[in-house]
PDB file of C-alpha atoms in Angstrom:
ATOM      1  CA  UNK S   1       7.577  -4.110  19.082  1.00 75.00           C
ATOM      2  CA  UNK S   2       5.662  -1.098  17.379  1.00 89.00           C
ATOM      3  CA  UNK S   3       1.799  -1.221  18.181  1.00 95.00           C
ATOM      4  CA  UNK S   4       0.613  -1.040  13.892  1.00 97.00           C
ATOM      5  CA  UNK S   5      -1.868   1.168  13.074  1.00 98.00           C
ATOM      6  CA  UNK S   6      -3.596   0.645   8.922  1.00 97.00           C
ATOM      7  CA  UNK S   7      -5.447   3.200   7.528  1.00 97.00           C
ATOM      8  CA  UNK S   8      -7.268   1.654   4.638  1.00 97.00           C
ATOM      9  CA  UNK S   9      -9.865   2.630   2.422  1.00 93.00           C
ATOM     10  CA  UNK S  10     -12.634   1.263  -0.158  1.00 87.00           C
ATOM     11  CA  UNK S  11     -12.496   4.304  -2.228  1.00 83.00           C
ATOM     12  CA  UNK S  12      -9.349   6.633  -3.459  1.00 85.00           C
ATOM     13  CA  UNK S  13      -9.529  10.417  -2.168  1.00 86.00           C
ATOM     14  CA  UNK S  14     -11.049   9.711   1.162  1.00 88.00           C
ATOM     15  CA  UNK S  15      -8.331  11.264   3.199  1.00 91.00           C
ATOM     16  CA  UNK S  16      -6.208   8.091   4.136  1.00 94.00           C
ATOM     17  CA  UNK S  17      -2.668  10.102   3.498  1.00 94.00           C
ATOM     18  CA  UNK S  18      -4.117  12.984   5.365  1.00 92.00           C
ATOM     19  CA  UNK S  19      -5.215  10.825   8.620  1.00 95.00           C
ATOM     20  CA  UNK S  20      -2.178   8.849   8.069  1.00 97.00           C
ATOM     21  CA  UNK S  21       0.128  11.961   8.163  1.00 96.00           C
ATOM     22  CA  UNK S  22      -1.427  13.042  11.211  1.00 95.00           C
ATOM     23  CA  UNK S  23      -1.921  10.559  13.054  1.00 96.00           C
ATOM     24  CA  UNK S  24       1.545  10.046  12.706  1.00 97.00           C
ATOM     25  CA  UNK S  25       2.783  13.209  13.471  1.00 96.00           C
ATOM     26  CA  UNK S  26       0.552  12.799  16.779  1.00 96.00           C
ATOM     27  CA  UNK S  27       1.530   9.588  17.933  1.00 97.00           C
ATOM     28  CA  UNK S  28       5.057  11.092  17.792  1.00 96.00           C
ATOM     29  CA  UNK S  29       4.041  12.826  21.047  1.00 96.00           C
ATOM     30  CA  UNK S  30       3.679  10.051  22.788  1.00 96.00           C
ATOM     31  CA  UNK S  31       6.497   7.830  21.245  1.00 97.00           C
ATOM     32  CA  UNK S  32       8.957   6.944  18.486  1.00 97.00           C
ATOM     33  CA  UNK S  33       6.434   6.347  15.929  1.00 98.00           C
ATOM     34  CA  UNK S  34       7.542   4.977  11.880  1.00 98.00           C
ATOM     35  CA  UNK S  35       4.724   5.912   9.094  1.00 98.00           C
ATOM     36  CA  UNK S  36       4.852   3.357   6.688  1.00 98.00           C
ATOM     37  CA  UNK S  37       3.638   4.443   2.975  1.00 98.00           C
ATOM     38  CA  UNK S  38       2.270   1.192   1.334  1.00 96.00           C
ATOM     39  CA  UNK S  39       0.743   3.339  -1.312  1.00 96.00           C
ATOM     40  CA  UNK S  40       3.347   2.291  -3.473  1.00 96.00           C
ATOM     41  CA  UNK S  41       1.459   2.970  -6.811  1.00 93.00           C
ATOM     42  CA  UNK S  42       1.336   6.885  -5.564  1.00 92.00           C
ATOM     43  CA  UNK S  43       3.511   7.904  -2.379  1.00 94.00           C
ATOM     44  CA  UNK S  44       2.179  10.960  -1.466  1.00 91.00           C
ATOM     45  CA  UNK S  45       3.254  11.156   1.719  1.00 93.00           C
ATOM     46  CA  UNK S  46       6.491  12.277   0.482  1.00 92.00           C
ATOM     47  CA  UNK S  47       4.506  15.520  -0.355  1.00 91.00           C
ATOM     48  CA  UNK S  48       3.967  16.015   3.523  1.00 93.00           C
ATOM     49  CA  UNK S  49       7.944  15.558   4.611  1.00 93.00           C
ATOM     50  CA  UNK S  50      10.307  17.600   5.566  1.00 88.00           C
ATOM     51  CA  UNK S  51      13.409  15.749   4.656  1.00 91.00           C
ATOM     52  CA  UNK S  52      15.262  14.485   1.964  1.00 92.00           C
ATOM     53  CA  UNK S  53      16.135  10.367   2.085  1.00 94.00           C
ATOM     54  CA  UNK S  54      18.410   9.597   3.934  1.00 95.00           C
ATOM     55  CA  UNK S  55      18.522   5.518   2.307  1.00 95.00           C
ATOM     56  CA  UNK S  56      17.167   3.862  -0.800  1.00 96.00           C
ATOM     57  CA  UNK S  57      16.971   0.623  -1.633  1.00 96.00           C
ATOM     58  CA  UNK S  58      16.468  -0.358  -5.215  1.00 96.00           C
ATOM     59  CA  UNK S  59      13.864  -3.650  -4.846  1.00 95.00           C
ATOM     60  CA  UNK S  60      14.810  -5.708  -8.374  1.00 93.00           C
ATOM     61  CA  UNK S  61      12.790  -8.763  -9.491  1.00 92.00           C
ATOM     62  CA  UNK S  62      13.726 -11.704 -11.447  1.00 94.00           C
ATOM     63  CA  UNK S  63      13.004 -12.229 -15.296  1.00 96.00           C
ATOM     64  CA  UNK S  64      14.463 -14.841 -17.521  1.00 97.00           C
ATOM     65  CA  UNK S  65      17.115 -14.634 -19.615  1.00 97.00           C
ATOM     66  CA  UNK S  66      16.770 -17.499 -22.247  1.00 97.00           C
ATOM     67  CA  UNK S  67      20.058 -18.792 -23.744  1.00 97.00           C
ATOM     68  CA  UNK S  68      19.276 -19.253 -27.672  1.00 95.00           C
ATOM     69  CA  UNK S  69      22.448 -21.798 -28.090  1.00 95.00           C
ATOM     70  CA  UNK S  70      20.859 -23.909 -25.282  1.00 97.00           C
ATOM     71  CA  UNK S  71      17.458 -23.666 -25.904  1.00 97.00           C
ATOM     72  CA  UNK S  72      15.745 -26.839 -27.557  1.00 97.00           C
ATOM     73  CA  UNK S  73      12.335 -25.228 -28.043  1.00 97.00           C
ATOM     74  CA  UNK S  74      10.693 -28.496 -25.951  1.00 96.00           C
ATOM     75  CA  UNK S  75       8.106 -25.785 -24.814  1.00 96.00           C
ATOM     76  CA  UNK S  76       8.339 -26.739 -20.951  1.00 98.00           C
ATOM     77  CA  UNK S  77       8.869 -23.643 -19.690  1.00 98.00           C
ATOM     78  CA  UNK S  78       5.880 -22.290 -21.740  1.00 98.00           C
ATOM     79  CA  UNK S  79       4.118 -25.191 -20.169  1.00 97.00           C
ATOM     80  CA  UNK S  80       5.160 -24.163 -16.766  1.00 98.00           C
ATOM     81  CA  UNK S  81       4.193 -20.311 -17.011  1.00 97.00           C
ATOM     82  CA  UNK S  82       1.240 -19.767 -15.114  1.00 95.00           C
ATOM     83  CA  UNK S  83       0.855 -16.313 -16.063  1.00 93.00           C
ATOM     84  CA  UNK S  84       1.919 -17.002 -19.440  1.00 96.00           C
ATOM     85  CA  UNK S  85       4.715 -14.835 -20.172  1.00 97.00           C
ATOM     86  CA  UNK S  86       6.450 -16.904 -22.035  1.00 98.00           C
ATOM     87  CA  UNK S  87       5.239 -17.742 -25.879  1.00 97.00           C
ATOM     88  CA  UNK S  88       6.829 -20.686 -27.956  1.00 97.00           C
ATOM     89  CA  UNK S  89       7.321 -19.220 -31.198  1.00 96.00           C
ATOM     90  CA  UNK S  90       7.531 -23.056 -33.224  1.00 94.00           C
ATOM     91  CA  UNK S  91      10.515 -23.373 -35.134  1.00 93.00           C
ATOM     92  CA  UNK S  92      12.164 -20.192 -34.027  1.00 95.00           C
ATOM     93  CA  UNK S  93      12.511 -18.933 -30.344  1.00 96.00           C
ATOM     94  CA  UNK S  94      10.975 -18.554 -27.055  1.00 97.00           C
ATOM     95  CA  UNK S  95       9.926 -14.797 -26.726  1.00 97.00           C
ATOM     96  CA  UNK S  96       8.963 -13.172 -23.113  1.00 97.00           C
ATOM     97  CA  UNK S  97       6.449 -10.902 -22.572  1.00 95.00           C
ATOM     98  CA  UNK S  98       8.112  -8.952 -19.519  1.00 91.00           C
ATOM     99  CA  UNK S  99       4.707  -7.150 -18.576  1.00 88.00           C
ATOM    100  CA  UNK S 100       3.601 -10.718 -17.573  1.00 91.00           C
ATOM    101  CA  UNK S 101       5.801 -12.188 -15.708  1.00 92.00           C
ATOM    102  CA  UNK S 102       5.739 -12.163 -12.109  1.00 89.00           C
ATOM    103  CA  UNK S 103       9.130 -13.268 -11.577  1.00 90.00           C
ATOM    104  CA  UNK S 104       8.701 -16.190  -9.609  1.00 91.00           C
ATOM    105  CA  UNK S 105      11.550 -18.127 -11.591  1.00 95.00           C
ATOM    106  CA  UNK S 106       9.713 -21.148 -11.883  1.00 97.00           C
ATOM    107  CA  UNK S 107      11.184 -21.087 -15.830  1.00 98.00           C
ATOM    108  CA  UNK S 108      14.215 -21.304 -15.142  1.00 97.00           C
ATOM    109  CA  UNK S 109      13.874 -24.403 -12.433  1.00 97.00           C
ATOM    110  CA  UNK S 110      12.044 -26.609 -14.826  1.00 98.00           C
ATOM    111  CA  UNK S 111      14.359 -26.219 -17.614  1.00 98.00           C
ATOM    112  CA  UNK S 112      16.160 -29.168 -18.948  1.00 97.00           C
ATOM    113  CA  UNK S 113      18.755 -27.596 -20.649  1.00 97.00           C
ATOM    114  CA  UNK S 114      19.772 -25.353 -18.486  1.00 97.00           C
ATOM    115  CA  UNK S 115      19.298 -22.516 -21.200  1.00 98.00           C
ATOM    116  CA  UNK S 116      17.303 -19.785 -18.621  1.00 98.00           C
ATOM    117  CA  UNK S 117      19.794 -17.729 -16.162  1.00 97.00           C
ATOM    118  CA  UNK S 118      18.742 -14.835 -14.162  1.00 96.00           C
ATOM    119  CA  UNK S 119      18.432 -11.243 -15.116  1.00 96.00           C
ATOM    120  CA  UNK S 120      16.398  -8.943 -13.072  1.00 95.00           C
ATOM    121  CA  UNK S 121      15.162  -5.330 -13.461  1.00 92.00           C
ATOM    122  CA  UNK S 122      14.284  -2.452 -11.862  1.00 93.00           C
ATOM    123  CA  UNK S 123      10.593  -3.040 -10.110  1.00 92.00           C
ATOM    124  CA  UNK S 124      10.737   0.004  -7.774  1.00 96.00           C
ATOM    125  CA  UNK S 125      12.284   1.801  -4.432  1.00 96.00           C
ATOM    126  CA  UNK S 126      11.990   2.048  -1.006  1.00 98.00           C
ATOM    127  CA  UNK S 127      13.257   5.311   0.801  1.00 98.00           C
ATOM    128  CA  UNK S 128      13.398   5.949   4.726  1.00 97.00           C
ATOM    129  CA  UNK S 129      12.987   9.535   5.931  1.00 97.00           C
ATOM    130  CA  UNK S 130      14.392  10.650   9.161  1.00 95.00           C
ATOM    131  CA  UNK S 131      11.984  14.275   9.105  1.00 93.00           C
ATOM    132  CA  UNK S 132      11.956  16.980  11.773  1.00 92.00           C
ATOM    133  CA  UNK S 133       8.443  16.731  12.524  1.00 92.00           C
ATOM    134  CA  UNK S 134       8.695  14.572  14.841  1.00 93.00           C
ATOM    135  CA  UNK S 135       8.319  10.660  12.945  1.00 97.00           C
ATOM    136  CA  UNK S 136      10.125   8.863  10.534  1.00 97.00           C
ATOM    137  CA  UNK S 137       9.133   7.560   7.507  1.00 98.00           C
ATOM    138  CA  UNK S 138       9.590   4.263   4.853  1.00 98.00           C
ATOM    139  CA  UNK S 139       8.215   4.990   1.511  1.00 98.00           C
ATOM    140  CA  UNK S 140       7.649   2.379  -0.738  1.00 98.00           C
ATOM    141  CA  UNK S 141       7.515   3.410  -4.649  1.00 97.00           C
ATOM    142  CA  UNK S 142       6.325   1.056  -7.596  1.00 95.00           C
ATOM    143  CA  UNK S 143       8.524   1.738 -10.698  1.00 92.00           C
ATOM    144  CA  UNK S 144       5.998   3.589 -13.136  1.00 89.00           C
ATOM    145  CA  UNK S 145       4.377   0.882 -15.901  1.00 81.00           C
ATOM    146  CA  UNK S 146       5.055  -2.148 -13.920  1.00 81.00           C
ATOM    147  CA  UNK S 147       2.281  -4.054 -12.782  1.00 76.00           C
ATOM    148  CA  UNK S 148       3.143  -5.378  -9.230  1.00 83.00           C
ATOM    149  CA  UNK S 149       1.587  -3.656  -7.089  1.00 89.00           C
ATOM    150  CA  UNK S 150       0.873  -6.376  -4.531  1.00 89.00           C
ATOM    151  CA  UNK S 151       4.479  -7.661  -4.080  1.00 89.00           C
ATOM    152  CA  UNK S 152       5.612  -4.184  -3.751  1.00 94.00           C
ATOM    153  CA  UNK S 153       3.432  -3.551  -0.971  1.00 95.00           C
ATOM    154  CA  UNK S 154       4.909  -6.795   0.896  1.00 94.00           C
ATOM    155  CA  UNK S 155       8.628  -5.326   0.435  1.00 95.00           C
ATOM    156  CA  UNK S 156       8.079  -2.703   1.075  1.00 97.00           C
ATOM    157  CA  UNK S 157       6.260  -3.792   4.689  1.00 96.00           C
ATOM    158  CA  UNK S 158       9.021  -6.481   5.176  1.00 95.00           C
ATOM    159  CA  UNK S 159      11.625  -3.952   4.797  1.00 96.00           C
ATOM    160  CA  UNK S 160       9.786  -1.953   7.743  1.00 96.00           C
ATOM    161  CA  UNK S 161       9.432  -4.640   9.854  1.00 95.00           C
ATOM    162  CA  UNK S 162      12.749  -5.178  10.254  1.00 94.00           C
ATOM    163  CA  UNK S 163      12.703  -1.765  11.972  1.00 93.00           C
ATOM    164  CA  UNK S 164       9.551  -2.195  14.004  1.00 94.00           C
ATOM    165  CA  UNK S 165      11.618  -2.856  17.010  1.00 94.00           C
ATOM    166  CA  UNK S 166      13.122   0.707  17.164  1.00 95.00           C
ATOM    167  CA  UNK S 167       9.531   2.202  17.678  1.00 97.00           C
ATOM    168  CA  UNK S 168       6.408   2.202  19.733  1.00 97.00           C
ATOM    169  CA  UNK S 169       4.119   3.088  17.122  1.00 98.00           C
ATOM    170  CA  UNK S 170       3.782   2.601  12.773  1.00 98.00           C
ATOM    171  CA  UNK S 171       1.044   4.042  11.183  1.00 98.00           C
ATOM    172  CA  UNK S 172       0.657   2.289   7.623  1.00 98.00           C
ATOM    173  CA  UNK S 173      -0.642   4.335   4.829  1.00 97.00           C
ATOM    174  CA  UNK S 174      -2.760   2.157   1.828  1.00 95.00           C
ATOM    175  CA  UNK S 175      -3.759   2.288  -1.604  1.00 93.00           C
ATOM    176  CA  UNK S 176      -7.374   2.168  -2.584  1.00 92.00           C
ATOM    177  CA  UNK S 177      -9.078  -0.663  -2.761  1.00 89.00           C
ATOM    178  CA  UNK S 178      -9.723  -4.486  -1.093  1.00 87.00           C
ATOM    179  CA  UNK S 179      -7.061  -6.360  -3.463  1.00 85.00           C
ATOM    180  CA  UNK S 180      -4.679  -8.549  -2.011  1.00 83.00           C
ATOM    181  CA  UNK S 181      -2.260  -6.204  -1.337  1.00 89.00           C
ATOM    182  CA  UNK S 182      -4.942  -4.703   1.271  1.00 92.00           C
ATOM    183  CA  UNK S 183      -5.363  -7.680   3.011  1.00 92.00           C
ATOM    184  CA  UNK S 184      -1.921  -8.386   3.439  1.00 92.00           C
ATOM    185  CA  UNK S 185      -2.029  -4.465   4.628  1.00 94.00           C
ATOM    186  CA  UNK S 186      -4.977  -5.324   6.803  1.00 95.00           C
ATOM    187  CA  UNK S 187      -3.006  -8.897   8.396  1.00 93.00           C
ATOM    188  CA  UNK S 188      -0.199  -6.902   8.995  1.00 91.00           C
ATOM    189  CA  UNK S 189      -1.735  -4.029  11.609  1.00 95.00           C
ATOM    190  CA  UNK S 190      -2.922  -4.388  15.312  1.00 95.00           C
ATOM    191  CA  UNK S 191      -5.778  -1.670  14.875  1.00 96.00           C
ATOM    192  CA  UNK S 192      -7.283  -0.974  11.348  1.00 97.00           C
ATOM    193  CA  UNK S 193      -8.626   2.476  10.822  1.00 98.00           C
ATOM    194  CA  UNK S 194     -10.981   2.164   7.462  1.00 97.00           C
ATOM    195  CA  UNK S 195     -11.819   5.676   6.346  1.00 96.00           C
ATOM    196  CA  UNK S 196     -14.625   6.749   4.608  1.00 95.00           C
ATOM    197  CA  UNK S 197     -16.467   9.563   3.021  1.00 93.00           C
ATOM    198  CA  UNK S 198     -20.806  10.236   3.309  1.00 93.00           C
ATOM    199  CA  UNK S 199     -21.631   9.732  -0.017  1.00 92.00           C
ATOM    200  CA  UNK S 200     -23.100   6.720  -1.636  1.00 93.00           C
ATOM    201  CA  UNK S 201     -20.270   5.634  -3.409  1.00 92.00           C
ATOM    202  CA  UNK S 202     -18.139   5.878   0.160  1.00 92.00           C
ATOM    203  CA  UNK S 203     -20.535   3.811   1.660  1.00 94.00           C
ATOM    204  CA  UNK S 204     -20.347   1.444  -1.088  1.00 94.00           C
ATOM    205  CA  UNK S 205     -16.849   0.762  -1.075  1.00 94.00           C
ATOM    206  CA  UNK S 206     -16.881   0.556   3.547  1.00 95.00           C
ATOM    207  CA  UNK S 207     -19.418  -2.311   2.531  1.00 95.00           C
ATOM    208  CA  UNK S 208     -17.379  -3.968   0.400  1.00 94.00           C
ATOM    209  CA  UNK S 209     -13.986  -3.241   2.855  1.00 94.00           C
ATOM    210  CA  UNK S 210     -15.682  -4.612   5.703  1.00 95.00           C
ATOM    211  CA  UNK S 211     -15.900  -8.019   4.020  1.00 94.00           C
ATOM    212  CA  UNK S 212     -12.742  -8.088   3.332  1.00 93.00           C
ATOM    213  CA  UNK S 213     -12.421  -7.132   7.007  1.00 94.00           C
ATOM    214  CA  UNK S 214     -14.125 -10.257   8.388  1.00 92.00           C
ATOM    215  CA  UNK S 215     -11.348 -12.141   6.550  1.00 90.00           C
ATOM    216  CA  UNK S 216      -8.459 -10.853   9.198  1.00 88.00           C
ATOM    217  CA  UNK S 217     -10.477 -12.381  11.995  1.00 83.00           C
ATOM    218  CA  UNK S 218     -10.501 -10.417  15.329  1.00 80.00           C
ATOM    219  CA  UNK S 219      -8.655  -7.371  14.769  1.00 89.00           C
ATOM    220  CA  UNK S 220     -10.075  -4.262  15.952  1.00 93.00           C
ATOM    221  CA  UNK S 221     -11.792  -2.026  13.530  1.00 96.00           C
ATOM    222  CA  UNK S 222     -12.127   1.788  13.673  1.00 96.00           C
ATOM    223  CA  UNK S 223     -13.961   3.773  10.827  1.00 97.00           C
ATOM    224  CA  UNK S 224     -12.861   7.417  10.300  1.00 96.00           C
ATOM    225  CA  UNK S 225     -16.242   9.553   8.376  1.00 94.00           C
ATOM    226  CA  UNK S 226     -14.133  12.197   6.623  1.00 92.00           C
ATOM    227  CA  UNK S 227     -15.803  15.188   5.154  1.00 88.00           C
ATOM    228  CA  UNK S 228     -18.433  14.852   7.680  1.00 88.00           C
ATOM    229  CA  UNK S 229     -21.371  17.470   7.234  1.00 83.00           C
ATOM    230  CA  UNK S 230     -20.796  17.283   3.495  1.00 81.00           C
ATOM    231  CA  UNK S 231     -23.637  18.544   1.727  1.00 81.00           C
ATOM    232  CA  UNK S 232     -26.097  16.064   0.219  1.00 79.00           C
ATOM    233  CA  UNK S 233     -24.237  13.241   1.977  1.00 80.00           C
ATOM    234  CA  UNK S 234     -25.538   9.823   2.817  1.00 91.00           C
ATOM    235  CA  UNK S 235     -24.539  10.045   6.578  1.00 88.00           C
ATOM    236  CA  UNK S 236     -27.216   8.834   8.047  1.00 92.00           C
ATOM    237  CA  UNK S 237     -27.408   5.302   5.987  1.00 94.00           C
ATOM    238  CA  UNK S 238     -23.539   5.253   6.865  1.00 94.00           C
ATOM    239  CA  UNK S 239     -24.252   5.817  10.649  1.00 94.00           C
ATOM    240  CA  UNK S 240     -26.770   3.071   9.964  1.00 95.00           C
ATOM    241  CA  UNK S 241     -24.669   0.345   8.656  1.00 96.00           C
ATOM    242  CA  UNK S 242     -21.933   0.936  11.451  1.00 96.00           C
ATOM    243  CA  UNK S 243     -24.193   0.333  14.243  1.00 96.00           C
ATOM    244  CA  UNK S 244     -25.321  -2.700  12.265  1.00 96.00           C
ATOM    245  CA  UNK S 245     -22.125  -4.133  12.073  1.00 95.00           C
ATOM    246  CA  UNK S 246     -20.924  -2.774  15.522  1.00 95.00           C
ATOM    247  CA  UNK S 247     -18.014  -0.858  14.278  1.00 95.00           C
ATOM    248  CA  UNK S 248     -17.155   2.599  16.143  1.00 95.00           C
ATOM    249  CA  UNK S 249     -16.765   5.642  13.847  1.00 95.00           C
ATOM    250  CA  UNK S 250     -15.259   9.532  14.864  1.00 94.00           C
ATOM    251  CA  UNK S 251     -15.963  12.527  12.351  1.00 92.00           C
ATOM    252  CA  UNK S 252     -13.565  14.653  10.673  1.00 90.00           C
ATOM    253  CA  UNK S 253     -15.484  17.712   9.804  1.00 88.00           C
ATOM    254  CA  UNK S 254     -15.776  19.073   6.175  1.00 84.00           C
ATOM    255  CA  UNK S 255     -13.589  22.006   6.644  1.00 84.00           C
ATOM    256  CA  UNK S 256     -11.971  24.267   5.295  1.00 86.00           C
ATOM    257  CA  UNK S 257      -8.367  24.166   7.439  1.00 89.00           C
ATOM    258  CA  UNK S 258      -8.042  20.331   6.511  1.00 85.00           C
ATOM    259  CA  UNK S 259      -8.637  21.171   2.220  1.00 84.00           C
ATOM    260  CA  UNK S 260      -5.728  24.173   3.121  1.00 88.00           C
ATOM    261  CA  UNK S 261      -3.445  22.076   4.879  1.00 89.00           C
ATOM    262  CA  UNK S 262      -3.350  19.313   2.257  1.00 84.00           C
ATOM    263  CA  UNK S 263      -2.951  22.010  -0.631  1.00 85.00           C
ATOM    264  CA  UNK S 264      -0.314  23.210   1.185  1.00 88.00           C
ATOM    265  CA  UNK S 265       1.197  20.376   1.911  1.00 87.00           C
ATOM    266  CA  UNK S 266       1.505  20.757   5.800  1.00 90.00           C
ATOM    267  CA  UNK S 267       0.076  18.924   8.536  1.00 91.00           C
ATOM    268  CA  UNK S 268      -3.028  19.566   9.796  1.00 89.00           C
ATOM    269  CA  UNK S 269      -2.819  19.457  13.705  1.00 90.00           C
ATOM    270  CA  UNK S 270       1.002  21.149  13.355  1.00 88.00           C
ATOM    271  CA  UNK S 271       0.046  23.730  11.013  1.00 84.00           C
ATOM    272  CA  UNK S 272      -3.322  24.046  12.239  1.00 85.00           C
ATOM    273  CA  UNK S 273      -3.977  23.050  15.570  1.00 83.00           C
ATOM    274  CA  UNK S 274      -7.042  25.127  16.527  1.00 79.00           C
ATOM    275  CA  UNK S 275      -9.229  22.868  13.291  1.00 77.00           C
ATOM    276  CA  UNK S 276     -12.266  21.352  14.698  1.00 67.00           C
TER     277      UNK S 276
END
């Protein structure tokens, strides 16, 4: 089984693709190594690969399909909604409010009448990349305007577990943030490698991480300072707070090979392997 590596972050544009990507692209050197993108709201990584698909997988999610003839109007499944997608319109119809519902089907279960059946649309993808840089990839994508973003992330991580046993490393890329969808990000890895940037509002959002952190019980924590030597930055209250908390930390310095390499689209220690 793949030793799972999360890069998470408090705060979007830290540089979580970017170590992602190369980490990647260095653990290949040492064995078979899968980079999962979790950032399923925006996949960049895709940016970074040379290759074109070579699967997708259309993930589909249930929504009710109510059956006027059989419906009675007795307002259970209404009742039953917790996120209350479902509005009894008195006299006349129940009406769905698709942006709601979080397709857990429960409607359709409690139904007397038998008058909801399933229907499901399209809630996003999930691609696998075999690239020539050395790594594969598994790319999960959430279908623009649809709001869930957390059960997206699990797919797509389920649907990369079941290839875990091919490699000896994943490296799991994040979205911003410490919503569920992080944790279950977080729960998932063997190392977690929380990057950061030194400026008050990075430090903010590492405080706020780490407490989500604590949550995941003993895992091992690494923090990644990227943009280190940044101008005006707050490093020294960040340096601060990690030997507080006991957490090691490495630098990625603030230059300007690594702001090239992700214009261009290339990968740092390939394209660049002389950067500090």
């Amino acid at each position: 089984m793949a030793k799972i590596l999360a890069v998470v972050g408090g705060k979007g544009g830290t540089g979580k693709t970017l170590l992602a990507i190369n980490l990647a692209y260095g653990l290949s050197k040492l064995g078979k190594t899968l980079l999962i993108d979790a950032d399923v709201d925006n996949p960049c990584s895709k940016t970074f690969l040379r290759a074109e698909p070579s699967s997708r997988e259309v993930v589909k999610e249930f929504r009710p399909k109510i059956i006027e003839d059989r419906c009675r109007l007795c307002g259970t499944c209404v009742q039953n909604c917790h996120p209350h997608a479902l509005l009894l319109i008195p006299g006349k119809r129940v009406m769905l409010v698709s942006e709601l519902c979080e397709g857990c089907g429960v409607c359709r279960l409690v139904c007397p009448f038998k008058a909801i059946e399933d229907s499901w649309i399209e809630a996003g993808l999930i691609e696998e990349y075999r690239t020539d840089q050395g790594f594969d990839a598994v790319v999960g994508e959430l279908k623009p305007t649809t709001r869930r973003t957390p059960v997206m992330i699990l797919k797509t991580l389920r649907y990369a577990e079941k290839h875990l046993g091919e490699y000896d490393y994943a490296v799991a890329d994040s979205p911003p943030g410490t919503g569920s969808g992080i944790y279950a990000i977080m729960s998932y890895a063997d190392l977690i490698i929380a990057v950061t940037e030194p400026t008050r509002l990075g430090l903010s959002d590492l405080e706020k991480l780490y407490k989500l952190y604590e949550k995941t019980g003993s895992k091992r924590m690494l923090v990644a300072i990227n943009k280190s030597g940044l101008r005006g930055g707050v490093k020294r209250e960040l340096a601060k707070f990690l030997e507080e908390i006991g957490v090691e930390w490495i630098e990625i310095p603030y230059d300007e090979s690594v702001v090239r390499s992700y214009a261009e689209g290339s990968i740092l220690i390939e394209k660049y392997p002389r950067s500090p």
